[in-house]
Amino acid sequence: MIMLKSYVFDLDQNILYTKTPIYLLIKQPGGSRQEEPVPNAEYEKRLQDKENAKFHEDIEYSCREFRWYGKLIRDVFEVIDNGGPSWNKFKTSTIECSPTDIVSDRGNALKEFREIHKKIIYEVLNAEEREEMIYNMRNHLSDRTINPDTLIDIYLNNNLYIPCNNPEFVKMLGWWNKTSAEKKALAFEKCITKTIDTYTSYYGEQFMKNRHISIWFSDDNKKYTDSIQTYITSELIKKFPEIKFALYDTSDPKNIRKQIFGNSKYWL
């Protein structure tokens, strides 16, 4: 039986090594605090020293580079040649036209993530890779008449781009009192549901009966992969018994930690 695949990616330090700074108040030798830009790859480690580093009282001000429109696209394409630990898999899933979702801790507008993905397809993938992508999308839809640009738009529209700290998104879902880790876990469940809906739209309900799906999640932040692991084992395995969950902790790119969860009878 065919195993359908889906992929969910964190963006920063996972797909790409972005350099967007977070502004922390760092204690100086005289006891005063001075704002310093800290690369987003380092800020959590710096914050462990609670005596000497902290956010502004308004955390949004500390994270101001993660908000204004256009900044995310600029930040991504400044480092597009420096692929992160999940970059190759992100490209592969895109070329396969498997559902390819991005779940980020950022607060940028949802449409920016879609624009980045589209820009990668047209400006980073080469002609041969795009041709393979179009071939795969035609197979999903069993339609040889749709033009390539429309096929790419259909593929992008079937992905989820979830900025977990975007104020409008948080308000829409009522996530005000959720921690970032809880938001990521809930976003992951949305990706699962969307994957099932997408494949059903491609192949029909009859084809999807008892169909096995492999869903892949990767993040460089251990607190998020731990939260996802807990949610998988406590809730998602029961809700989605025919799904194989593959969880990748990319916090150490030289030693990526992979865990598999689910009912093993569906893994063949």
CSV table of C-alpha atoms in Angstrom, one decimal:
chain,number,residue,atom,x,y,z
A,1,MET,CA,0.0,0.0,0.0
A,2,ILE,CA,1.3,3.5,-0.9
A,3,MET,CA,2.5,5.5,2.1
A,4,LEU,CA,1.5,9.2,1.6
A,5,LYS,CA,3.9,11.7,3.1
A,6,SER,CA,3.6,15.2,4.6
A,7,TYR,CA,6.2,17.5,6.2
A,8,VAL,CA,6.0,20.2,8.8
A,9,PHE,CA,9.0,22.5,9.3
A,10,ASP,CA,10.1,25.2,11.7
A,11,LEU,CA,11.8,27.9,9.7
A,12,ASP,CA,14.6,29.6,11.7
A,13,GLN,CA,17.8,27.6,12.3
A,14,ASN,CA,16.0,24.6,10.8
A,15,ILE,CA,15.1,25.2,7.1
A,16,LEU,CA,17.6,28.1,7.0
A,17,TYR,CA,20.1,29.7,9.4
A,18,THR,CA,18.5,33.1,9.6
A,19,LYS,CA,20.2,36.0,11.4
A,20,THR,CA,17.2,38.1,12.5
A,21,PRO,CA,18.3,39.7,15.9
A,22,ILE,CA,16.3,39.8,19.1
A,23,TYR,CA,17.1,42.8,21.3
A,24,LEU,CA,18.0,42.0,24.9
A,25,LEU,CA,18.8,44.2,27.8
A,26,ILE,CA,22.3,43.1,28.9
A,27,LYS,CA,23.7,44.1,32.3
A,28,GLN,CA,26.9,46.3,32.0
A,29,PRO,CA,29.8,46.3,34.5
A,30,GLY,CA,28.4,49.3,36.3
A,31,GLY,CA,25.0,47.7,36.8
A,32,SER,CA,23.0,49.5,34.1
A,33,ARG,CA,21.5,47.6,31.2
A,34,GLN,CA,22.2,48.3,27.6
A,35,GLU,CA,20.2,47.0,24.6
A,36,GLU,CA,22.1,44.6,22.4
A,37,PRO,CA,21.0,42.7,19.2
A,38,VAL,CA,21.4,39.0,19.7
A,39,PRO,CA,21.1,36.6,16.8
A,40,ASN,CA,17.9,34.5,17.1
A,41,ALA,CA,20.0,31.4,17.2
A,42,GLU,CA,21.6,32.5,20.4
A,43,TYR,CA,19.0,34.4,22.4
A,44,GLU,CA,17.6,31.4,24.4
A,45,LYS,CA,21.0,30.5,25.5
A,46,ARG,CA,21.7,34.1,26.5
A,47,LEU,CA,18.5,34.3,28.5
A,48,GLN,CA,19.5,31.3,30.6
A,49,ASP,CA,21.8,33.8,32.4
A,50,LYS,CA,18.8,35.6,34.0
A,51,GLU,CA,21.0,37.9,36.1
A,52,ASN,CA,22.6,39.5,33.0
A,53,ALA,CA,20.2,39.2,30.1
A,54,LYS,CA,16.5,39.9,29.8
A,55,PHE,CA,13.8,41.0,27.4
A,56,HIS,CA,12.3,44.5,27.4
A,57,GLU,CA,9.2,44.8,29.5
A,58,ASP,CA,7.4,44.9,26.2
A,59,ILE,CA,8.6,41.6,24.6
A,60,GLU,CA,7.2,42.8,21.3
A,61,TYR,CA,9.8,45.6,21.3
A,62,SER,CA,12.5,43.0,21.8
A,63,CYS,CA,11.2,41.0,18.9
A,64,ARG,CA,10.5,44.0,16.7
A,65,GLU,CA,12.5,42.7,13.8
A,66,PHE,CA,10.1,39.7,13.6
A,67,ARG,CA,7.1,41.8,12.8
A,68,TRP,CA,7.2,44.3,10.0
A,69,TYR,CA,6.2,43.3,6.5
A,70,GLY,CA,8.9,42.4,4.1
A,71,LYS,CA,11.6,41.8,6.7
A,72,LEU,CA,11.1,38.0,6.8
A,73,ILE,CA,11.5,37.7,3.0
A,74,ARG,CA,14.7,39.8,3.1
A,75,ASP,CA,16.1,37.8,6.1
A,76,VAL,CA,15.5,34.5,4.4
A,77,PHE,CA,17.0,35.5,1.0
A,78,GLU,CA,20.1,36.9,2.6
A,79,VAL,CA,20.9,33.4,3.8
A,80,ILE,CA,19.3,31.3,1.2
A,81,ASP,CA,22.6,29.7,0.3
A,82,ASN,CA,23.2,28.6,3.9
A,83,GLY,CA,20.8,25.7,4.2
A,84,GLY,CA,19.9,24.6,7.6
A,85,PRO,CA,19.6,21.0,8.8
A,86,SER,CA,16.2,20.5,7.2
A,87,TRP,CA,16.8,22.5,4.0
A,88,ASN,CA,17.4,19.5,1.7
A,89,LYS,CA,14.2,17.8,3.0
A,90,PHE,CA,12.3,21.0,2.5
A,91,LYS,CA,13.4,21.1,-1.1
A,92,THR,CA,12.6,17.5,-1.6
A,93,SER,CA,9.1,17.8,-0.1
A,94,THR,CA,8.4,20.8,-2.3
A,95,ILE,CA,9.6,19.0,-5.5
A,96,GLU,CA,7.5,16.0,-4.5
A,97,CYS,CA,4.5,18.3,-4.0
A,98,SER,CA,3.9,16.6,-0.7
A,99,PRO,CA,2.0,18.8,1.8
A,100,THR,CA,4.8,21.1,3.1
A,101,ASP,CA,3.8,23.2,6.0
A,102,ILE,CA,5.8,25.8,8.0
A,103,VAL,CA,5.0,26.3,11.7
A,104,SER,CA,7.1,29.2,13.1
A,105,ASP,CA,7.4,31.0,16.4
A,106,ARG,CA,7.5,34.3,14.4
A,107,GLY,CA,4.7,36.9,14.3
A,108,ASN,CA,5.0,37.9,10.7
A,109,ALA,CA,2.0,37.8,8.4
A,110,LEU,CA,1.0,34.4,7.1
A,111,LYS,CA,1.2,35.5,3.5
A,112,GLU,CA,4.9,36.3,3.9
A,113,PHE,CA,5.7,32.6,4.5
A,114,ARG,CA,3.7,31.7,1.4
A,115,GLU,CA,5.5,34.3,-0.6
A,116,ILE,CA,8.9,32.9,0.6
A,117,HIS,CA,7.9,29.4,-0.5
A,118,LYS,CA,6.8,30.7,-3.9
A,119,LYS,CA,9.9,32.7,-4.4
A,120,ILE,CA,12.0,29.6,-3.5
A,121,ILE,CA,10.1,27.6,-6.2
A,122,TYR,CA,10.7,30.2,-8.9
A,123,GLU,CA,14.1,31.5,-8.0
A,124,VAL,CA,16.0,28.8,-6.1
A,125,LEU,CA,14.7,25.5,-7.7
A,126,ASN,CA,16.3,25.0,-11.1
A,127,ALA,CA,14.3,24.4,-14.3
A,128,GLU,CA,14.6,20.6,-14.0
A,129,GLU,CA,13.5,20.6,-10.4
A,130,ARG,CA,10.4,22.8,-11.3
A,131,GLU,CA,9.6,20.5,-14.2
A,132,GLU,CA,9.7,17.5,-11.8
A,133,MET,CA,7.5,19.4,-9.4
A,134,ILE,CA,4.9,20.1,-12.1
A,135,TYR,CA,4.9,16.4,-13.1
A,136,ASN,CA,4.3,15.4,-9.5
A,137,MET,CA,1.5,17.9,-9.0
A,138,ARG,CA,-0.2,16.8,-12.3
A,139,ASN,CA,-0.1,13.2,-10.9
A,140,HIS,CA,-1.8,14.4,-7.7
A,141,LEU,CA,-4.6,16.0,-9.7
A,142,SER,CA,-4.7,13.5,-12.6
A,143,ASP,CA,-5.1,16.5,-14.9
A,144,ARG,CA,-2.7,17.3,-17.8
A,145,THR,CA,-4.5,20.5,-18.9
A,146,ILE,CA,-3.7,22.8,-15.9
A,147,ASN,CA,-0.9,25.3,-16.7
A,148,PRO,CA,2.3,25.1,-14.5
A,149,ASP,CA,1.8,28.5,-12.7
A,150,THR,CA,-1.8,27.4,-11.6
A,151,LEU,CA,-0.5,24.1,-10.4
A,152,ILE,CA,2.1,25.8,-8.2
A,153,ASP,CA,-0.6,28.1,-6.8
A,154,ILE,CA,-2.8,25.0,-6.0
A,155,TYR,CA,0.1,23.4,-4.3
A,156,LEU,CA,0.9,26.5,-2.2
A,157,ASN,CA,-2.8,27.0,-1.3
A,158,ASN,CA,-2.9,23.4,0.0
A,159,ASN,CA,0.0,24.1,2.5
A,160,LEU,CA,-0.4,25.6,5.9
A,161,TYR,CA,1.8,28.5,7.0
A,162,ILE,CA,1.3,29.2,10.7
A,163,PRO,CA,3.0,32.1,12.4
A,164,CYS,CA,2.3,31.1,16.0
A,165,ASN,CA,2.8,34.6,17.4
A,166,ASN,CA,1.1,36.7,14.8
A,167,PRO,CA,-1.5,38.8,16.8
A,168,GLU,CA,-4.3,38.3,14.3
A,169,PHE,CA,-3.7,34.6,14.1
A,170,VAL,CA,-3.6,34.2,17.9
A,171,LYS,CA,-6.8,36.2,18.2
A,172,MET,CA,-8.5,34.1,15.5
A,173,LEU,CA,-7.7,30.9,17.3
A,174,GLY,CA,-8.1,32.1,20.8
A,175,TRP,CA,-4.5,31.3,21.7
A,176,TRP,CA,-3.8,34.3,24.1
A,177,ASN,CA,-3.1,32.1,27.1
A,178,LYS,CA,-1.2,29.4,25.3
A,179,THR,CA,2.6,29.1,25.6
A,180,SER,CA,4.7,29.0,22.4
A,181,ALA,CA,5.2,25.3,22.9
A,182,GLU,CA,1.5,24.7,23.2
A,183,LYS,CA,0.8,26.8,20.1
A,184,LYS,CA,3.3,24.7,18.1
A,185,ALA,CA,1.7,21.5,19.2
A,186,LEU,CA,-1.8,22.7,18.3
A,187,ALA,CA,-0.5,24.0,15.0
A,188,PHE,CA,0.9,20.6,14.3
A,189,GLU,CA,-2.5,19.0,14.7
A,190,LYS,CA,-3.9,21.5,12.3
A,191,CYS,CA,-1.3,20.4,9.8
A,192,ILE,CA,-2.3,16.8,10.2
A,193,THR,CA,-6.0,17.6,9.6
A,194,LYS,CA,-5.0,19.7,6.5
A,195,THR,CA,-2.9,16.9,5.2
A,196,ILE,CA,-5.8,14.4,5.3
A,197,ASP,CA,-8.1,17.0,3.7
A,198,THR,CA,-5.6,17.7,0.9
A,199,TYR,CA,-5.0,14.1,0.0
A,200,THR,CA,-8.7,13.5,0.1
A,201,SER,CA,-9.2,16.3,-2.4
A,202,TYR,CA,-6.6,14.7,-4.6
A,203,TYR,CA,-7.6,11.1,-4.5
A,204,GLY,CA,-11.1,10.9,-3.1
A,205,GLU,CA,-12.7,9.6,0.1
A,206,GLN,CA,-12.7,6.0,-1.1
A,207,PHE,CA,-9.0,6.0,-1.8
A,208,MET,CA,-8.3,7.5,1.7
A,209,LYS,CA,-10.2,4.9,3.7
A,210,ASN,CA,-7.6,3.2,6.0
A,211,ARG,CA,-4.9,5.0,4.1
A,212,HIS,CA,-1.5,5.3,5.8
A,213,ILE,CA,0.2,8.7,6.1
A,214,SER,CA,3.7,9.5,7.3
A,215,ILE,CA,4.0,13.0,8.8
A,216,TRP,CA,7.4,14.5,9.5
A,217,PHE,CA,8.0,17.4,12.0
A,218,SER,CA,11.4,19.1,12.5
A,219,ASP,CA,12.4,21.9,14.8
A,220,ASP,CA,15.7,23.1,16.2
A,221,ASN,CA,14.2,24.0,19.6
A,222,LYS,CA,14.1,21.1,22.1
A,223,LYS,CA,11.3,22.6,24.1
A,224,TYR,CA,9.1,22.5,21.0
A,225,THR,CA,10.1,19.0,20.0
A,226,ASP,CA,9.5,17.8,23.6
A,227,SER,CA,6.0,19.5,23.5
A,228,ILE,CA,5.2,17.9,20.2
A,229,GLN,CA,6.4,14.5,21.5
A,230,THR,CA,4.1,14.8,24.5
A,231,TYR,CA,1.1,15.8,22.4
A,232,ILE,CA,1.7,12.9,19.9
A,233,THR,CA,2.0,10.3,22.6
A,234,SER,CA,-0.9,11.6,24.8
A,235,GLU,CA,-3.4,12.7,22.1
A,236,LEU,CA,-2.5,12.4,18.4
A,237,ILE,CA,-1.8,8.6,18.3
A,238,LYS,CA,-5.3,8.0,19.6
A,239,LYS,CA,-6.9,10.6,17.2
A,240,PHE,CA,-4.9,9.4,14.2
A,241,PRO,CA,-4.1,5.7,14.6
A,242,GLU,CA,-3.0,5.2,11.0
A,243,ILE,CA,-0.4,7.9,11.0
A,244,LYS,CA,3.3,7.4,11.4
A,245,PHE,CA,4.8,10.3,13.2
A,246,ALA,CA,8.5,11.1,12.5
A,247,LEU,CA,9.9,13.8,14.9
A,248,TYR,CA,13.3,15.4,14.3
A,249,ASP,CA,15.2,17.5,16.9
A,250,THR,CA,17.7,19.5,14.8
A,251,SER,CA,19.1,21.5,17.8
A,252,ASP,CA,22.4,19.8,17.2
A,253,PRO,CA,22.8,19.6,13.3
A,254,LYS,CA,25.7,17.2,13.7
A,255,ASN,CA,23.6,14.8,15.7
A,256,ILE,CA,19.9,15.1,14.6
A,257,ARG,CA,17.7,13.2,16.9
A,258,LYS,CA,14.9,11.2,15.2
A,259,GLN,CA,12.0,9.5,17.0
A,260,ILE,CA,9.2,7.5,15.4
A,261,PHE,CA,5.7,7.2,17.0
A,262,GLY,CA,2.5,5.4,16.0
A,263,ASN,CA,1.1,2.0,15.4
A,264,SER,CA,3.9,-0.1,13.9
A,265,LYS,CA,1.5,-2.2,11.9
A,266,TYR,CA,1.1,0.8,9.6
A,267,TRP,CA,4.8,1.4,9.0
A,268,LEU,CA,5.4,-1.1,6.2
